[in-house]
């Protein structure tokens, strides 16, 4: 049984149908990449899974139980963490307070403290600035904070929406390193990226989304092989790592 | 010198009550982006609780505590029964609901108590003066300043140091993200209504002890004051509400003092003019603040 399974998921925004029958699955321990050009429906997919925007038809099953009718807080409680495209930092809270909210669901104080130490080891900048307002962080630091906060909830599935967006090239490298590390440590990850090459280099499997429908899926190699065929559909996606 | 001190005390006293009014209103506004027009009726409810209980032999402190609890309870019930069912609808539906709740509560007071104002027994010592280093200070000013300061400190500690406070501040920043972290919307909202009710209860006691009576429409002035205070102070932070409250209080006392006798009738008109002037230069209010401006139910 897959950890996460989407079947025939449709999502509408008024008259626009942003997802037209998506089938997608994520196995325990996998890093799955969801790639596609701007407006393809990647964010919509993560929103539907997280319960932010409900699927109009189709089913989303997590750990054997349907979650598509649940509220986002209850989906989070089942172990799905989303790091949204805009990072969702609480700017009027300190970094430490942002992190505390990450462990909102973890009851055991010792676990919270241990996990916080691990997160601080991974992201030393957050420790240095723990007492500062989160609104003062740079884009890259905010992204680290957002991921750190998601990790503190000890998610069974971590969903990252374009974590490399708006970061400098050095920070992009660092971000993909972190994602790889997390994957190696056993975290199950659903990664949304426009940076196709970088995402495919890390992923166990990948899906290519084009205006609401899948145009390719499989191992990175299979995607690469079919990329000529799909290039026409990919539109804005640059397959070589040359985006600016 | 005496006059200056008197002016400061009067301003602090009125300003702090206004600040509490404004804080109670902004507690809910910060999270739901809803101006709760039924807020004034929480003050009314506190006042009637006082009126009903004053015949019993309970000491005033107990009566006041009960009044605060009743106001908080009423606030929570209105959330549960009236606001929650329409929360996913439009903002207009929420606003109309708050008008409806306000009218319903006012009419209940009208029917079950009386359309006329009822006197509450304000302790006599409230109206006496104490002598502090040669300066006469009214006991009621001291009580008001003391109670509001304690309330402000309590609220500050709650918002800054507790898990609930952090959650409430985060909800005002980005409610959707908070829910993505597993925090249930209903819990946060009901807490905000409860705190709003407590503030209405405390401020209501201070206000009603000032005017000495309670009537079905007693909450209308506090609602208006709170609304103006948060608009002029800045709607996007708690400090905006506090600043706005003290600003309005001080302005009111100053005009009371400065306006010639035959102009006093126009005091409120002058207050509005000043408020509009402030908003011309600072459309966001005196304090800018950080809350998200869009509403996410
Ligand atoms: N809140 C919304 N209201 C209306 N249309 C939306 C909304 N969000 C996204 N869309 C539309 O849905 C489609 C998919 O968007 P999105 O999922 O954000 O794509 P991606 O993340 O792949 O760039 C786009 O055509 C976009 O314009
Ligand atoms: Mg997107």
Tab-separated table of N, CA and C in Angstrom, chain A residues 56 58 66 91 128 132 145 181 206 218 244:
chain	number	residue	atom	x	y	z
A	56	UNK	N	-12.607	18.542	-6.186
A	56	UNK	CA	-14.048	18.473	-6.465
A	56	UNK	C	-14.481	17.041	-6.759
A	58	UNK	N	-12.654	12.757	-7.189
A	58	UNK	CA	-11.462	11.947	-7.023
A	58	UNK	C	-11.186	11.693	-5.559
A	66	UNK	N	-8.978	7.791	3.534
A	66	UNK	CA	-9.278	8.951	2.694
A	66	UNK	C	-9.135	10.247	3.488
A	91	UNK	N	5.582	36.647	10.356
A	91	UNK	CA	6.593	37.706	10.475
A	91	UNK	C	6.598	38.418	11.821
A	128	UNK	N	21.411	31.003	15.923
A	128	UNK	CA	22.013	32.313	16.177
A	128	UNK	C	20.966	33.400	16.341
A	132	UNK	N	15.203	36.680	17.247
A	132	UNK	CA	14.873	37.781	16.333
A	132	UNK	C	13.511	37.606	15.681
A	145	UNK	N	13.868	28.356	7.668
A	145	UNK	CA	12.958	28.369	8.807
A	145	UNK	C	11.688	27.571	8.495
A	181	UNK	N	19.839	15.139	1.914
A	181	UNK	CA	20.129	14.634	3.271
A	181	UNK	C	18.885	14.101	3.955
A	206	UNK	N	9.366	10.504	-10.697
A	206	UNK	CA	8.907	11.871	-10.966
A	206	UNK	C	7.643	11.862	-11.816
A	218	UNK	N	7.474	8.310	-14.076
A	218	UNK	CA	8.388	7.171	-14.043
A	218	UNK	C	9.670	7.539	-13.334
A	244	UNK	N	17.305	31.405	-14.696
A	244	UNK	CA	17.933	32.515	-13.998
A	244	UNK	C	17.310	32.848	-12.690
